[in-house]
CSV table of C-alpha atoms and ligand atoms in Angstrom, one decimal:
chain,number,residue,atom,x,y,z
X,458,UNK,CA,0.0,0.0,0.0
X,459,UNK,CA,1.1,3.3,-0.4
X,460,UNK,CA,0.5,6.6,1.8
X,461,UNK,CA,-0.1,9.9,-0.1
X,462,UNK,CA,1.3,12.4,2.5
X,463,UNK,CA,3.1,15.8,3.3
X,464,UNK,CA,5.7,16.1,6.4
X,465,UNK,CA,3.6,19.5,7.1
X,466,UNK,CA,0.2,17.6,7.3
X,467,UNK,CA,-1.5,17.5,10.9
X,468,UNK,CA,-3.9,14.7,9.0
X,469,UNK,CA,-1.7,12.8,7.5
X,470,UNK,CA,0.5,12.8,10.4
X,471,UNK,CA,-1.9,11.3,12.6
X,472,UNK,CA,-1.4,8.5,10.2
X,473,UNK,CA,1.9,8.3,9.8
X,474,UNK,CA,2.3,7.8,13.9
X,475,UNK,CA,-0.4,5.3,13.6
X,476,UNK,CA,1.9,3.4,11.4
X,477,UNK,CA,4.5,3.4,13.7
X,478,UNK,CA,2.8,2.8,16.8
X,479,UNK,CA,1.4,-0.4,14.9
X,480,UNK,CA,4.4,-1.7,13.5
X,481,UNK,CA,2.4,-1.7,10.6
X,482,UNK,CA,5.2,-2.3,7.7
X,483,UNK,CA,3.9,-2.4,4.3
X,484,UNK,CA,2.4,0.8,3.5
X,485,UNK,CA,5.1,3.2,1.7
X,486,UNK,CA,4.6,6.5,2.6
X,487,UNK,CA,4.8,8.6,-0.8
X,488,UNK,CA,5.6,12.5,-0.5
X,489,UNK,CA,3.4,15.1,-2.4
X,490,UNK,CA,2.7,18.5,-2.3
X,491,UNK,CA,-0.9,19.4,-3.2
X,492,UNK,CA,-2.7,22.4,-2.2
X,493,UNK,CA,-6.2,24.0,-2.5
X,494,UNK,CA,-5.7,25.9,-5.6
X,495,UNK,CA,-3.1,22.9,-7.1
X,496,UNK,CA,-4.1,19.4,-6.6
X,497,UNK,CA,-1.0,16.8,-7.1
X,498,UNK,CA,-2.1,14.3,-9.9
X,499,UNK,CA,-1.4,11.8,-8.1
X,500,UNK,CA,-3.7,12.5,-4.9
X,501,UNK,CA,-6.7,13.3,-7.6
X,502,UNK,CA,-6.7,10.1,-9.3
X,503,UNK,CA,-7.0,8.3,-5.8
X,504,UNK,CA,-9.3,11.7,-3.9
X,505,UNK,CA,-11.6,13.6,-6.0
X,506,UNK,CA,-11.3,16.3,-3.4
X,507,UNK,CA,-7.4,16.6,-3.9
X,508,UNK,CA,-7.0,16.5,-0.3
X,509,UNK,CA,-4.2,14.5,1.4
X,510,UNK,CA,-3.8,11.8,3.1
X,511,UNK,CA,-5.2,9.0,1.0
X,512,UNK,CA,-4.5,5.6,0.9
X,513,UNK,CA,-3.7,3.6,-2.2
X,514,UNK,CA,-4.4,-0.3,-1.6
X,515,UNK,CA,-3.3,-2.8,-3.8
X,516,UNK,CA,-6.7,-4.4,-3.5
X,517,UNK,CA,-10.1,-2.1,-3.4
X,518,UNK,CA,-10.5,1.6,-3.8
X,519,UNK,CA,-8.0,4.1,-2.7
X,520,UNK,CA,-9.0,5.3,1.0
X,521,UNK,CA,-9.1,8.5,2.8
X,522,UNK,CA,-10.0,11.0,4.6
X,523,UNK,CA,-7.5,10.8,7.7
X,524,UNK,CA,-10.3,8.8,10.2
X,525,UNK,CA,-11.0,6.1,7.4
X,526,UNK,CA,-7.5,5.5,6.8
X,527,UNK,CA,-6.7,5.2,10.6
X,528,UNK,CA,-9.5,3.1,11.3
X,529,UNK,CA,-8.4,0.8,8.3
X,530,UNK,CA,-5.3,0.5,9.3
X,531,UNK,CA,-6.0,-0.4,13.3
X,532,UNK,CA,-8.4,-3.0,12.0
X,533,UNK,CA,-5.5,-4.2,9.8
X,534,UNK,CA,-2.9,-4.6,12.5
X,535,UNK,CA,-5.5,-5.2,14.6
X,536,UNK,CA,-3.6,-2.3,16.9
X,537,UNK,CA,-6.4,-1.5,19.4
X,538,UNK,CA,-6.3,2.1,19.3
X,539,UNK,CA,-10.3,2.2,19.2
X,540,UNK,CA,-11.2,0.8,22.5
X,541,UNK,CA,-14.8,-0.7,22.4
X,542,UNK,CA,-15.6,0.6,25.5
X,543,UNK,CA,-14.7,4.0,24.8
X,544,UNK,CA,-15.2,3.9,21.1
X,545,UNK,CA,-17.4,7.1,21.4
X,546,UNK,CA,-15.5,9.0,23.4
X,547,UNK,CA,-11.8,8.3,21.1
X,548,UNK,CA,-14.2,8.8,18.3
X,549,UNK,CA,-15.8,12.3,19.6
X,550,UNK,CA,-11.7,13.3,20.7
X,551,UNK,CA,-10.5,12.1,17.8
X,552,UNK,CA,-12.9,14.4,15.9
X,553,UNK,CA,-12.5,17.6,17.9
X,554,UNK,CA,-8.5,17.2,17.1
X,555,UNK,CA,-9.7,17.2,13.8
X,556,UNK,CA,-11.6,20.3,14.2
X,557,UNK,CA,-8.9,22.1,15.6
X,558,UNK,CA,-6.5,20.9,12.6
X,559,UNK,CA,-9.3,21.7,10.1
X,560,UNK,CA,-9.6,25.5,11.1
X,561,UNK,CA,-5.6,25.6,11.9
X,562,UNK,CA,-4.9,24.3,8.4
X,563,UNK,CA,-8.0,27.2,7.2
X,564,UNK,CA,-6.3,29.4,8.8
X,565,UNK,CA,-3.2,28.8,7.0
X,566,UNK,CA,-4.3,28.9,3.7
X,567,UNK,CA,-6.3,31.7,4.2
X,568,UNK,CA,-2.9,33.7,5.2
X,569,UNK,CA,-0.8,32.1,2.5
X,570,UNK,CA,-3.4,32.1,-0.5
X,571,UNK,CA,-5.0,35.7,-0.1
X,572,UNK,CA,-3.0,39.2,-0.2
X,573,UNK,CA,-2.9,40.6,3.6
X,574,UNK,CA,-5.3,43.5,2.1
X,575,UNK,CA,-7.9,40.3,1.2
X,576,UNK,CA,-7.9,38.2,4.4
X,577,UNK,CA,-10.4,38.3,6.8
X,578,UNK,CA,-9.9,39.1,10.3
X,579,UNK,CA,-13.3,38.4,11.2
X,580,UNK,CA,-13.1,34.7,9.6
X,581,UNK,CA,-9.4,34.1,10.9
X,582,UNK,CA,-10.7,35.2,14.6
X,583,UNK,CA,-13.7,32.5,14.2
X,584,UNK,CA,-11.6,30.1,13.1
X,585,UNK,CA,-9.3,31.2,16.0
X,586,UNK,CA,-12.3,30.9,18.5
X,587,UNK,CA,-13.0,27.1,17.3
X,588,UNK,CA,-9.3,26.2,17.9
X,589,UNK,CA,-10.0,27.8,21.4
X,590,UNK,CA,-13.1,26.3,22.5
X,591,UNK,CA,-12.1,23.0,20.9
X,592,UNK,CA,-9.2,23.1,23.7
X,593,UNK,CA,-11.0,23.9,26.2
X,594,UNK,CA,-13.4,21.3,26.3
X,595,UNK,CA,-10.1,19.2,25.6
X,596,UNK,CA,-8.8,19.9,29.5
X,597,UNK,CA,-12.8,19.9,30.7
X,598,UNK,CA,-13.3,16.7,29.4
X,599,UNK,CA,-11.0,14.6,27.7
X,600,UNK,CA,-7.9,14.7,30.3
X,601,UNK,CA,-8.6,11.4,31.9
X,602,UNK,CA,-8.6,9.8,28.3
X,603,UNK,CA,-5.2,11.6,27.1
X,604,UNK,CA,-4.4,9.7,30.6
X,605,UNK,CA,-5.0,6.3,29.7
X,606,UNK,CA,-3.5,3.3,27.4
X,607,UNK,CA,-2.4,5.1,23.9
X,608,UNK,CA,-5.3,5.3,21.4
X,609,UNK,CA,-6.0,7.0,18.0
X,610,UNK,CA,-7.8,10.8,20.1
X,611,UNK,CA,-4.3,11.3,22.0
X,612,UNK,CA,-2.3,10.5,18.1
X,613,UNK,CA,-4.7,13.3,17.2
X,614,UNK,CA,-4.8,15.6,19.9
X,615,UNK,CA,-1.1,15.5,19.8
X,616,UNK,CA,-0.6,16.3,16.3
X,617,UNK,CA,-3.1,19.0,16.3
X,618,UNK,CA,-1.4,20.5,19.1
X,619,UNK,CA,2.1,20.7,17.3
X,620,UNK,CA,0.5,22.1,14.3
X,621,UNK,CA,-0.5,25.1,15.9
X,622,UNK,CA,2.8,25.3,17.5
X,623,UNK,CA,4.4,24.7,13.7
X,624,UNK,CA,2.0,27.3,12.5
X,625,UNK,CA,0.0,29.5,14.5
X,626,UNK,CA,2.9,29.7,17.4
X,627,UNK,CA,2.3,33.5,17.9
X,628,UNK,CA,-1.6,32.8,18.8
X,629,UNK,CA,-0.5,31.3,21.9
X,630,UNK,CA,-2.7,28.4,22.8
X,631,UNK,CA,-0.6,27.4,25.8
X,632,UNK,CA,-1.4,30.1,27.2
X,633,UNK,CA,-4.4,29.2,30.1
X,634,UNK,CA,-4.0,25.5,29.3
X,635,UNK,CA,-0.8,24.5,31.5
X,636,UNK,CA,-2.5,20.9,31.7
X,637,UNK,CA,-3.2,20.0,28.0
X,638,UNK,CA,0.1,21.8,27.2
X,639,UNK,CA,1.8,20.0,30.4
X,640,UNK,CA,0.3,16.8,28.6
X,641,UNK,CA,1.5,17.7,25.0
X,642,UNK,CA,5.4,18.5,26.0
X,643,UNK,CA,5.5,14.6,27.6
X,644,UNK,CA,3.4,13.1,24.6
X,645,UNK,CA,5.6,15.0,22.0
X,646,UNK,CA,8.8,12.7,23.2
X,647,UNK,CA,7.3,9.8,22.1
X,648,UNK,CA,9.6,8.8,19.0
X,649,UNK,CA,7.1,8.1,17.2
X,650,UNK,CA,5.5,11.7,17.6
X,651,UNK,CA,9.6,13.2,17.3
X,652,UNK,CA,9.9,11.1,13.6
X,653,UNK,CA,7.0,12.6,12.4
X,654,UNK,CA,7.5,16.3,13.9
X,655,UNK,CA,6.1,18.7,11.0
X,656,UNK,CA,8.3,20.1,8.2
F,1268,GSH,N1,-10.8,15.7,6.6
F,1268,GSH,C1,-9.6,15.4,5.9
F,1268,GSH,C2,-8.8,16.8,5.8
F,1268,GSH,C3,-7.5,16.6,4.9
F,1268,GSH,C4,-6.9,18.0,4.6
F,1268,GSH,O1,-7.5,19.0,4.7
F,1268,GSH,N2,-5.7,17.9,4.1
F,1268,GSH,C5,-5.0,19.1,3.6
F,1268,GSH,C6,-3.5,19.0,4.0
F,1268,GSH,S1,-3.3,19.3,5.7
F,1268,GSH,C7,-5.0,19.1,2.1
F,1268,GSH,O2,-4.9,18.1,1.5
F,1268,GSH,N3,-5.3,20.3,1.5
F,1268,GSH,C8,-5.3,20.4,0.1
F,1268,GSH,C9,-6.7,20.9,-0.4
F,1268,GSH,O3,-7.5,21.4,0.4
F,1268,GSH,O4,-7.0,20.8,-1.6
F,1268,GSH,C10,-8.8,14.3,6.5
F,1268,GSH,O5,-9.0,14.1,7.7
F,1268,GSH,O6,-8.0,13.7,5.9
């Protein structure tokens, strides 16, 4: 199988750590560089969105988006990163990382895509005020399962957290959240989270 991917990708990170977490071995991670307003070949043949990461098998469909593909590849290794009885809750944490890397990677493209003169404060502030909330009802809620035995919402918490620090460092987020970023300075020393650090 073979990984479409980016080293700057929050969502294809998340699979990439999956990988090695699993000691999954046969998937070759392929590097491309695709954006919103130039879609790589490659990833269009395999995702009629364009949008990275996707998974080429060597039997079926390409797969993607980034919670398909991890899902896929936990049932393959059969690498228990889905907990059944907390599937909702890794699901629901799993998705709220995604939120945050959604409006983090909006936010990007917003400020390398438009002239400074075209951007939108108002929209980069919502966008902002998503990341925030979404990290606040990380530390309300979700701190007991960042705890716990590794599964696929700490991956994804992690690498969400480390792209705002990649790309959004001057917003600040650590500020008023000493225990998610307490968590994320251990969780980013895992070498699987330090192979993978954004580039
Ligand atoms: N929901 C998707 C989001 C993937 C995504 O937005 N990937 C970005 C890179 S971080 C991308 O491919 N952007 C190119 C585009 O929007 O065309 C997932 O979880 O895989």
């Amino acid at each position: 199988m073979q990984l479409l991917t980016a080293a700057a990708s929050p969502f294809a990170r998340k699979v990439r750590v999956l990988i090695r977490e699993a000691g999954i071995t046969d998937v070759e991670e392929v590097d491309v560089q695709t954006t919103p307003l130039a879609s790589d070949p490659l990833v269009l043949a395999a995702n009629p969105t364009g949008k990275i990461p996707v998974l080429v098998r060597s039997a079926g469909p390409a797969i993607y988006d980034s919670r398909v593909i991890c899902r896929f590849l936990d049932d393959h290794a059969k690498a228990g990163l889905y907990p059944e009885g907390r599937l909702w809750e890794v699901l629901t944490l799993e998705a709220t990382a995604d939120a945050i890397m959604d409006a983090a990677v909006g936010i990007t493209y917003e400020m390398r895509f438009r002239s400074e003169a075209d951007q939108s404060q108002e929209w980069l502030n919502a966008q902002w005020g998503k990341i925030e909330r979404a990290i606040g009802a990380v530390e309300v809620l979700w701190m007991p399962l960042l705890a716990g035995p590794l599964n696929i919402g700490q991956i994804a918490v992690g690498c969400a957290l480390e792209y705002l620090d990649f790309r959004h460092d001057k917003r600040e987020w650590h500020a008023g959240h000493k225990v998610l970023a307490d968590w994320q300075a251990a969780f980013s020393t895992r070498p699987n989270m330090v192979a993978t650090q954004p580039a």
